[in-house]
Each structure stands twice: as C-alpha cells, then as structure tokens.
Amino acid sequence: MRVTMIGTGYVGLVSGACFADFGHDVVCVDKDAGKIERLKKGEIPIFEPGLDDLVTRNVREGRLAFAVEAGEAIRAADAVFIAVGTPSRRGDGHADLSYVHAAAEEIAGLMDGFTVVVTKSTVPVGTGDEIEAIIRKANPSADFAVVSNPEFLREGAAIEDFKRPDRIVVGTEDERAKAVMNELYRPLFLNETPIVFTGRRTSELIKYAANAFLALKITFINEIADLCEAVGADVQQVARGIGLDKRIGNKFLNAGPGYGGSCFPKDTLALVRTAQDAKTPMRLIETTVAINDARKKAMAGRVADALEGDLNGKVIGVLGLTFKPNTDDMRDAPSLDIIPALQAMGATIQAYDPEGHEARQMLRGVDFKDGPYEAVEGADAVVIITEWDQFRALDLDRMKLLMKAPNVIDLRNIYRPEDMRSRGFRYSSVGRG
Ligand code: UGA
C-alpha cells in the first residue's frame, strides 16, 4: 500500500516509520523544511526509544521517504493520514482544528483516484464529517472516504504499542475503505490483534473515552493515596489488592504527582467541552481535571512539609523534569507547576533530567545540572518528580554525603521507605502512610 502521512510530529513519525516497517511505501510530509532536511539526514527531532534505528533502516531499504511538497505523495497514495497537532485552543479548551482543516483542504486539491483519508490526530466527535464536507466542497468529483483511526501510543513505548496494540479502532461505514484499512494493518492479524470496525463518530469518541478513563483511574488512585496517608495505609498494596480483580486491572494505578503530558490534560479538557456543548456535561471528568490541576500545584507543599514548612533560602535538588520517563516531552509536566511553586516559597532549585532539555526555556531561575549527583550536591532536600530508570539505582551513600541534609521526597514511590530510613534518610513518598 502507498501511504502518505501529513505531519511528522510524534504520532506521524512513529506511525509512518512503523507502517514502512510493515512493508508499505510511506512518505511523511511536513511544511517545516528544516525538519524534513534533518529527517532526510537521519536526525530524529524527538527522543523515542528505537525510533532512530527504525527510521534509518526503512529509509535505507527504500520504504520510507520525507518531503515538504505533498503533491506527488498524495496523488499516488491509497491512504493519506492526517497526523497534525490538535492543541487546546487558547481560552476555551476546545481542540484547535485549524491544522486538520488545512490538511483536508490540501488533500482535496491533490488526491487522484479512490483515496482513503484517515484521521490519526485526536479530533472531537464530528471532525470526520467536517473533513468530508471540506473535501467535497473543494473537489466535488473526488472519489474518497474519510476514516477515523485513533492512535493509542504511549510516549516512550510508542513502537511497541504500534506493533503490538491491544486493539485497532477503525471508524467507517465504507466497504472500500475497510478493505484498505484491513490491508494496512494486515501484519497485525498474525498476532490476532482485534480490529474494532465501527462508525466514525463512535471511533472518534472511543479515543477520548479511553484517555479520559485512564486519567480518571490515575486520579482515583491519587485520591486513595491521600487517604492512605491520613489513615496509615499503603497505596501500592491497595493498588495491588484491587488491580488483581480483572474487572479493575492493575495498570495505571501508580499514585504520583498528577498526570501530565501532551494528551491527558488536553483530551480531558476537550471532552469536557464537547459534553457541555452537547448538553450532557461529564461532571466526573470535570472533577478529574480540577483535582489533577490542584494536585500538581499542591506537591510543593509536601516538600515544604518535609522541611518544617520553611523553604526560605533552602536549596532543593530536583530529579526528573519531563512528564514521564523515556521521553523529552515537557508538555504539562508536573515539574512545571512544582518548581515555580517551590521558588515562590523562597527555595533555590538545581535540577537534572536526562532528556528534558526544553525545560531550560520553560523554567526561569533554575540551575540546570549535568547529572543526578550534581543536582543533589549541597541540597537541603531532593525531590524525585520523574521516575527515570537511572534514578532508581542511585548510589545512596554517595548521595547522602553530597547533600546538606538527607531529606528525600519521592513523588513516584521508586524507593522503599524502610530501606531509605535504614540508610539514614528522612524520606517521604506518596500514599504510604
Ligand atoms: C497517553 C495514553 O496512555 C496513550 O494510550 C495515548 O495514545 C496517548 O496518551 C495519546 O493520546 O496520544 P502518554 O501521554 O504518552 O499516553 O503517557 P502515559 O503513559 O499515559 O502517561 C500520562 C501521564 O500519566 C504521565 O504524566 C504519567 O506519569 C501519569 N501516570 C500514568 C501516572 O501518574 N500513574 C500511572 O499509573 C500511569
């Protein structure tokens, strides 16, 4: 199959490279000429484990190419994927669809022969209808079908998620489009991945419902963690005790500083707006959003508590800045709320993250260090915000010697309280009362 991917962001690049690896001919298109130049040279703009090898191999073997001009690639394509950004619109939280609409306009003018137009971007219910109308208006004789095919990739594990998904969701009523989508995902039939064929609007909603449910699940365990602290229980044991019930499941029950990233915050907000517009408000998700926002801000208070409520003039070492490990993504990272709140309480921050380079532009007045031990040196307390593997195996004796006072606030529960205390740390974590 010939596939054109519009947008070489996270989703477009991973999906394009994986489709090429399945054996399809893929062209990834992006208006950003500098980015395309770098991709052609094999430079990957994002940090995603395994992606550079996958891209390099498929380019070398002639199945993956990059282009600024979409014309030729769209004319030749069996399927054109729209994988452009849908950020939160400033002011109202609705998804901003201007890039999606622009892509539809462009495709309309270029498509040739039957073409399946697929939305991979996360788009509100009804966007497929809008794309269809845009194309129909711009090119009344075009032969095409618009399909919704949401992605469920997690940053940091995206290639594995693409190649071994729990399910594929395809929203279309069009039989020719179904055949094209079946062919595209055929390599996954071998491991019997379920394909859910459904209506387009249903498919669009499945994506939001999945992310909102996961955000709700995390928020639920975070509230249970607070209760555990108050009553002297252990949230990890509670998570295990409920997670073994197959109806609940053990995933996404890690308590922490609140969810962040490029998806949950924006998608929960967009779902809330969609539901309000449809006059069926989703109060559960509205509350989830509010609890999570407040939680991220409240985390600085835990650091203050560990230092008898006074952060004035204190040096805080921060380990981890990205919204989760194995990504360089800083979008809506809890660190962006926690660090300014610590600074407002009078603390000085020295921080380290292996990949969160963008933090240098996003956080003011922070002393960025080149390694974890540099970040803890001279600190009155250390806060672990992101659970990078390298923070799980720190030389704790060395760390203790370097610190001014042995206070550790572990917002990801990566250490055991009894181990830390026996090594002489004053240690606090989340939900282990
Ligand atoms: C999420 C979904 O997991 C993907 O299925 C979806 O495709 C993607 O959004 C998207 O819509 O594009 P992602 O944002 O990459 O993926 O990361 P997650 O692993 O879901 O983590 C999101 C946030 O929740 C992180 O801040 C993480 O630290 C937090 N989290 C996750 C917890 O606090 N506890 C958990 O148990 C799990």
XYZ file of C-alpha atoms and ligand atoms in Angstrom:
470
model
C 0.000 0.000 0.000
C 1.110 3.569 -0.597
C 0.712 5.707 2.484
C 1.164 9.445 2.927
C 1.468 10.834 6.431
C 0.730 14.541 6.851
C 2.622 15.815 9.882
C 5.911 14.476 11.240
C 5.177 15.108 14.894
C 5.205 12.352 17.416
C 2.248 10.380 16.046
C 3.009 10.938 12.346
C 6.638 9.960 12.582
C 6.098 6.855 14.705
C 3.109 5.673 12.634
C 4.882 6.402 9.327
C 8.016 4.516 10.364
C 6.001 1.553 11.672
C 3.811 1.314 8.539
C 7.023 1.334 6.470
C 8.379 -1.427 8.678
C 5.224 -3.437 7.927
C 6.309 -3.257 4.273
C 4.208 -0.349 2.981
C 5.614 2.556 0.935
C 5.395 5.621 3.151
C 6.057 9.312 2.553
C 5.979 11.604 5.602
C 5.182 15.187 4.677
C 5.762 18.314 6.740
C 5.716 22.025 5.867
C 8.730 22.593 8.109
C 11.544 22.354 5.540
C 14.283 22.387 8.190
C 12.727 19.426 9.944
C 12.406 17.462 6.689
C 16.055 18.224 5.863
C 17.130 16.876 9.260
C 14.941 13.790 8.909
C 16.442 13.076 5.497
C 19.850 13.105 7.157
C 18.580 10.635 9.743
C 18.275 13.155 12.592
C 15.180 12.403 14.669
C 13.629 15.506 16.245
C 12.120 13.663 19.230
C 13.501 11.252 21.786
C 11.682 7.930 21.429
C 13.495 4.668 22.139
C 14.159 2.681 18.947
C 12.768 5.289 16.545
C 16.089 6.375 15.046
C 17.013 2.795 14.091
C 13.566 2.150 12.652
C 13.637 5.320 10.537
C 17.215 4.779 9.332
C 16.569 1.163 8.338
C 13.336 1.869 6.463
C 14.829 4.866 4.639
C 17.816 2.744 3.627
C 15.569 -0.040 2.396
C 13.567 2.447 0.317
C 10.187 2.188 2.037
C 10.253 5.492 3.937
C 10.799 8.958 2.480
C 10.325 12.551 3.636
C 9.017 15.517 1.655
C 7.976 19.137 2.072
C 5.766 19.145 -1.007
C 2.744 16.885 -0.569
C 1.576 16.863 -4.218
C 3.157 13.767 -5.646
C 2.776 11.727 -2.457
C -0.944 12.489 -2.125
C -1.694 11.799 -5.796
C -0.059 8.384 -5.531
C -1.479 7.426 -2.130
C -4.009 4.707 -1.321
C -4.338 6.225 2.151
C -3.495 9.729 3.376
C -3.187 10.046 7.142
C -3.791 13.355 8.876
C -1.438 13.357 11.862
C -1.125 17.067 12.617
C -1.410 18.658 16.049
C -4.729 19.414 17.760
C -3.606 21.594 20.680
C -6.027 23.087 23.212
C -7.461 26.289 21.813
C -6.443 29.265 23.915
C -9.167 30.403 26.250
C -11.827 27.707 25.903
C -10.077 24.307 25.981
C -11.678 23.103 22.732
C -9.339 21.239 20.394
C -7.876 23.625 17.814
C -8.667 22.050 14.435
C -7.086 24.640 12.174
C -4.200 22.320 11.160
C -6.616 19.446 10.489
C -8.839 21.639 8.313
C -5.824 22.977 6.402
C -4.631 19.412 5.757
C -8.100 18.448 4.442
C -8.061 21.442 2.047
C -4.656 20.457 0.780
C -5.571 16.799 0.287
C -8.778 17.786 -1.560
C -6.856 19.649 -4.228
C -4.324 16.897 -4.823
C -5.985 13.492 -4.490
C -6.262 11.315 -7.558
C -8.338 8.133 -7.799
C -10.027 6.487 -4.809
C -8.259 7.750 -1.669
C -8.857 6.901 1.956
C -8.345 9.964 4.170
C -7.590 8.819 7.711
C -7.532 10.941 10.858
C -4.868 9.778 13.297
C -4.861 13.100 15.130
C -7.089 13.127 18.212
C -10.145 15.009 16.981
C -13.516 15.762 18.564
C -16.623 13.870 17.534
C -17.895 15.130 14.200
C -14.498 16.162 12.802
C -14.616 13.352 10.230
C -17.874 14.858 8.940
C -16.201 18.279 8.714
C -13.228 16.859 6.809
C -15.598 15.132 4.401
C -17.516 18.373 3.827
C -14.307 20.365 3.263
C -13.033 17.883 0.679
C -16.423 17.547 -1.017
C -16.743 21.334 -1.335
C -13.199 21.869 -2.621
C -13.298 18.928 -5.032
C -16.886 17.835 -5.784
C -15.852 14.971 -8.080
C -13.266 13.439 -5.716
C -13.579 9.701 -5.013
C -12.714 9.279 -1.330
C -13.740 8.038 2.125
C -12.902 9.674 5.446
C -11.954 7.214 8.197
C -11.231 7.697 11.890
C -8.311 5.588 13.156
C -7.217 6.910 16.552
C -3.822 6.038 17.994
C -3.245 4.700 21.490
C 0.547 5.049 21.601
C 2.304 5.927 24.817
C 5.364 8.116 24.508
C 8.443 6.134 25.418
C 6.822 2.846 24.345
C 5.303 4.003 21.067
C 6.867 1.492 18.682
C 5.920 -1.460 20.861
C 2.399 -0.006 21.227
C 2.082 0.389 17.446
C 3.328 -3.080 16.622
C 1.652 -4.942 19.460
C -1.503 -2.955 20.206
C -4.363 -4.137 22.409
C -6.701 -3.211 19.561
C -7.069 -1.177 16.381
C -10.120 1.058 16.087
C -11.393 1.948 12.612
C -14.403 4.201 12.157
C -16.001 3.990 8.722
C -19.079 2.594 7.002
C -17.349 2.489 3.602
C -16.527 -1.046 2.403
C -13.676 0.011 0.093
C -12.101 1.972 2.945
C -12.453 -1.032 5.259
C -10.551 -3.148 2.728
C -7.709 -0.594 2.566
C -7.507 -0.366 6.379
C -7.503 -4.166 6.682
C -4.631 -4.355 4.218
C -2.659 -1.652 6.050
C -2.874 -3.479 9.365
C -2.631 -6.995 7.919
C 0.743 -7.742 9.569
C -1.015 -7.456 12.931
C -3.540 -10.162 12.085
C -0.778 -12.699 12.665
C -0.813 -11.975 16.371
C -4.591 -11.740 16.313
C -4.910 -8.082 17.225
C -8.631 -7.282 17.452
C -9.835 -4.699 14.926
C -12.896 -2.808 16.056
C -14.795 -1.602 12.975
C -17.352 0.958 13.993
C -18.999 4.216 12.974
C -16.803 7.265 12.509
C -18.275 9.286 15.370
C -18.068 6.308 17.694
C -14.418 5.813 16.798
C -13.658 9.490 17.479
C -15.329 9.187 20.868
C -13.517 5.939 21.746
C -10.224 7.823 21.725
C -11.444 10.498 24.146
C -13.242 7.986 26.342
C -10.079 5.866 26.624
C -7.856 8.779 27.627
C -10.454 10.228 29.993
C -10.934 6.849 31.667
C -7.187 6.408 32.166
C -6.882 9.951 33.556
C -9.781 9.157 35.894
C -8.129 5.926 37.012
C -4.891 7.736 37.891
C -6.822 10.453 39.708
C -8.751 7.841 41.644
C -5.584 6.164 42.907
C -4.080 9.574 43.723
C -7.041 10.337 45.971
C -6.784 6.891 47.544
C -3.096 7.719 48.167
C -4.072 10.848 50.096
C -6.489 8.799 52.159
C -3.795 6.159 52.788
C -1.539 8.849 54.213
C -4.289 10.074 56.504
C -5.268 6.644 57.831
C -1.919 4.856 57.787
C -2.420 2.528 54.807
C -0.211 1.731 51.805
C -1.451 2.770 48.345
C 0.763 0.305 46.491
C -0.799 -2.569 48.401
C -4.255 -1.133 47.799
C -3.458 -0.884 44.067
C -2.288 -4.481 44.022
C -5.272 -5.628 46.044
C -7.777 -4.028 43.690
C -5.757 -4.457 40.479
C -5.790 -8.246 40.705
C -9.529 -8.030 40.164
C -9.650 -8.447 36.377
C -12.589 -6.082 36.170
C -10.336 -3.318 37.512
C -6.919 -4.321 36.125
C -3.517 -3.457 37.584
C -2.357 -0.853 35.041
C -2.426 2.906 35.592
C -2.729 2.584 39.343
C 0.595 4.215 40.202
C -0.007 7.152 42.528
C 2.126 10.221 41.864
C 2.180 13.982 41.430
C -0.720 14.008 38.944
C -0.851 13.156 35.252
C 0.761 15.402 32.629
C 1.837 15.102 29.020
C 0.586 16.078 25.623
C -2.608 14.007 25.747
C -4.480 13.524 29.030
C -4.644 17.221 30.056
C -5.735 18.410 26.606
C -8.050 15.491 25.811
C -9.901 15.536 29.140
C -10.492 19.255 28.697
C -11.692 18.815 25.111
C -14.077 16.018 26.182
C -15.475 18.238 28.926
C -16.149 20.979 26.341
C -17.716 18.547 23.849
C -20.014 17.186 26.556
C -21.001 20.681 27.683
C -21.800 21.660 24.089
C -23.912 18.506 23.737
C -25.752 19.494 26.952
C -24.678 16.272 28.683
C -21.939 17.581 30.991
C -19.423 14.991 32.207
C -19.071 16.024 35.812
C -16.794 13.106 36.580
C -14.224 14.291 34.053
C -14.681 17.956 35.005
C -13.800 16.944 38.560
C -10.876 14.810 37.411
C -9.407 17.813 35.589
C -9.843 20.053 38.634
C -8.386 17.511 41.081
C -5.371 16.876 38.876
C -4.621 20.585 38.363
C -4.818 21.207 42.099
C -2.708 18.141 42.865
C 0.216 19.233 40.715
C 0.232 22.619 42.439
C -0.085 21.075 45.919
C 3.032 18.905 45.531
C 5.340 21.782 46.521
C 3.601 21.779 49.908
C 4.907 18.245 50.527
C 8.448 19.490 50.070
C 7.801 22.349 52.486
C 6.306 19.881 55.000
C 9.491 17.813 54.860
C 11.461 20.938 55.819
C 9.234 22.039 58.710
C 7.196 24.325 56.473
C 10.030 26.737 55.662
C 11.682 26.764 52.220
C 13.156 30.236 52.515
C 16.796 30.119 51.443
C 16.700 26.325 51.090
C 18.347 24.523 48.166
C 16.166 21.863 46.548
C 17.625 19.255 44.188
C 15.108 18.123 41.578
C 15.486 14.789 39.778
C 13.340 14.486 36.653
C 11.555 17.212 34.708
C 9.779 15.523 31.770
C 6.144 14.446 32.244
C 7.269 10.816 32.400
C 10.446 8.806 31.715
C 11.786 7.833 28.266
C 10.564 10.990 26.597
C 11.912 14.506 26.146
C 8.370 15.878 26.251
C 7.820 18.676 28.773
C 4.180 19.409 27.922
C 2.073 19.848 31.059
C 4.793 18.149 33.100
C 4.146 18.287 36.862
C 7.636 19.838 37.250
C 6.324 22.979 35.528
C 3.897 23.514 38.424
C 6.054 22.202 41.246
C 9.273 24.123 40.582
C 7.753 27.642 40.313
C 5.735 26.920 43.485
C 8.937 25.924 45.329
C 10.653 29.078 44.061
C 7.701 31.191 45.222
C 8.255 29.764 48.709
C 11.834 31.028 48.637
C 13.708 27.889 47.518
C 16.617 27.761 45.097
C 16.368 24.932 42.535
C 19.105 22.807 40.997
C 17.692 20.235 38.598
C 18.679 17.352 36.364
C 16.801 15.444 33.673
C 18.445 13.149 31.088
C 16.318 14.385 28.173
C 14.202 17.343 29.324
C 16.358 19.927 27.536
C 13.369 22.124 26.700
C 12.944 22.831 30.408
C 15.734 25.372 30.046
C 13.387 27.572 28.022
C 10.334 26.834 30.172
C 11.638 27.288 33.731
C 13.214 30.514 34.951
C 15.930 30.810 37.588
C 16.771 27.092 37.736
C 20.373 25.892 37.920
C 20.388 23.001 35.403
C 22.960 20.326 36.198
C 24.573 17.620 34.064
C 23.952 14.651 36.327
C 21.959 13.466 39.334
C 24.813 13.816 41.832
C 25.494 17.397 40.738
C 21.797 18.147 41.270
C 21.750 16.815 44.840
C 25.048 18.372 45.942
C 24.559 20.798 48.824
C 20.771 20.318 48.761
C 18.577 20.616 51.844
C 16.159 18.205 50.175
C 15.841 16.178 46.973
C 12.549 15.772 45.114
C 12.095 12.927 42.621
C 9.491 14.120 40.107
C 10.048 11.724 37.166
C 10.923 8.032 37.586
C 13.785 7.707 35.084
C 15.489 4.309 35.483
C 18.789 5.948 36.378
C 17.161 7.452 39.497
C 16.085 4.008 40.682
C 19.646 2.880 41.216
C 21.398 5.909 42.680
C 24.393 5.389 44.931
C 22.500 6.430 48.043
C 25.519 6.646 50.329
C 27.244 8.977 47.886
C 24.063 10.996 47.568
C 23.724 11.331 51.333
C 27.311 12.503 51.691
C 26.783 15.132 48.991
C 23.551 16.520 50.409
C 23.459 19.199 53.083
C 20.613 17.371 54.836
C 19.318 13.880 53.982
C 15.717 14.729 53.051
C 14.164 12.875 50.110
C 10.663 13.478 48.791
C 9.896 10.707 46.329
C 6.803 11.639 44.307
C 6.972 8.378 42.284
C 7.484 5.830 45.063
C 10.614 4.378 43.478
C 12.330 3.646 46.801
C 11.225 1.584 49.785
C 10.553 3.647 52.910
C 12.245 1.125 55.239
C 15.410 0.996 53.053
C 15.657 4.753 52.932
C 15.155 5.161 56.661
C 17.684 2.463 57.485
C 20.205 4.371 55.371
C 19.570 7.461 57.450
C 17.330 9.454 55.110
C 14.254 11.396 56.155
C 12.058 10.013 53.433
C 8.531 10.772 52.341
C 6.623 9.343 49.400
C 3.066 9.197 48.057
C 0.326 7.276 49.818
C 2.489 5.120 52.056
C 1.200 6.360 55.393
C -1.408 8.518 26.763
C -2.122 7.172 26.654
O -1.597 6.268 27.618
C -1.968 6.593 25.247
O -2.725 5.404 25.123
C -2.478 7.614 24.222
O -2.300 7.169 22.895
C -1.712 8.905 24.394
O -1.897 9.391 25.744
C -2.265 9.886 23.390
O -3.458 10.226 23.451
O -1.531 10.252 22.452
P 1.142 9.288 27.158
O 0.581 10.664 27.364
O 2.308 9.108 26.252
O -0.010 8.295 26.605
O 1.620 8.743 28.569
P 1.037 7.822 29.731
O 1.971 6.703 29.923
O -0.365 7.508 29.523
O 1.188 8.802 30.990
C 0.431 10.011 31.097
C 0.637 10.649 32.447
O 0.017 9.857 33.468
C 2.107 10.784 32.868
O 2.299 12.038 33.484
C 2.302 9.653 33.841
O 3.328 9.900 34.784
C 0.951 9.601 34.506
N 0.643 8.271 35.106
C 0.485 7.189 34.311
C 0.525 8.159 36.478
O 0.675 9.146 37.233
N 0.233 6.930 37.018
C 0.061 5.820 36.247
O -0.218 4.742 36.801
C 0.188 5.954 34.862
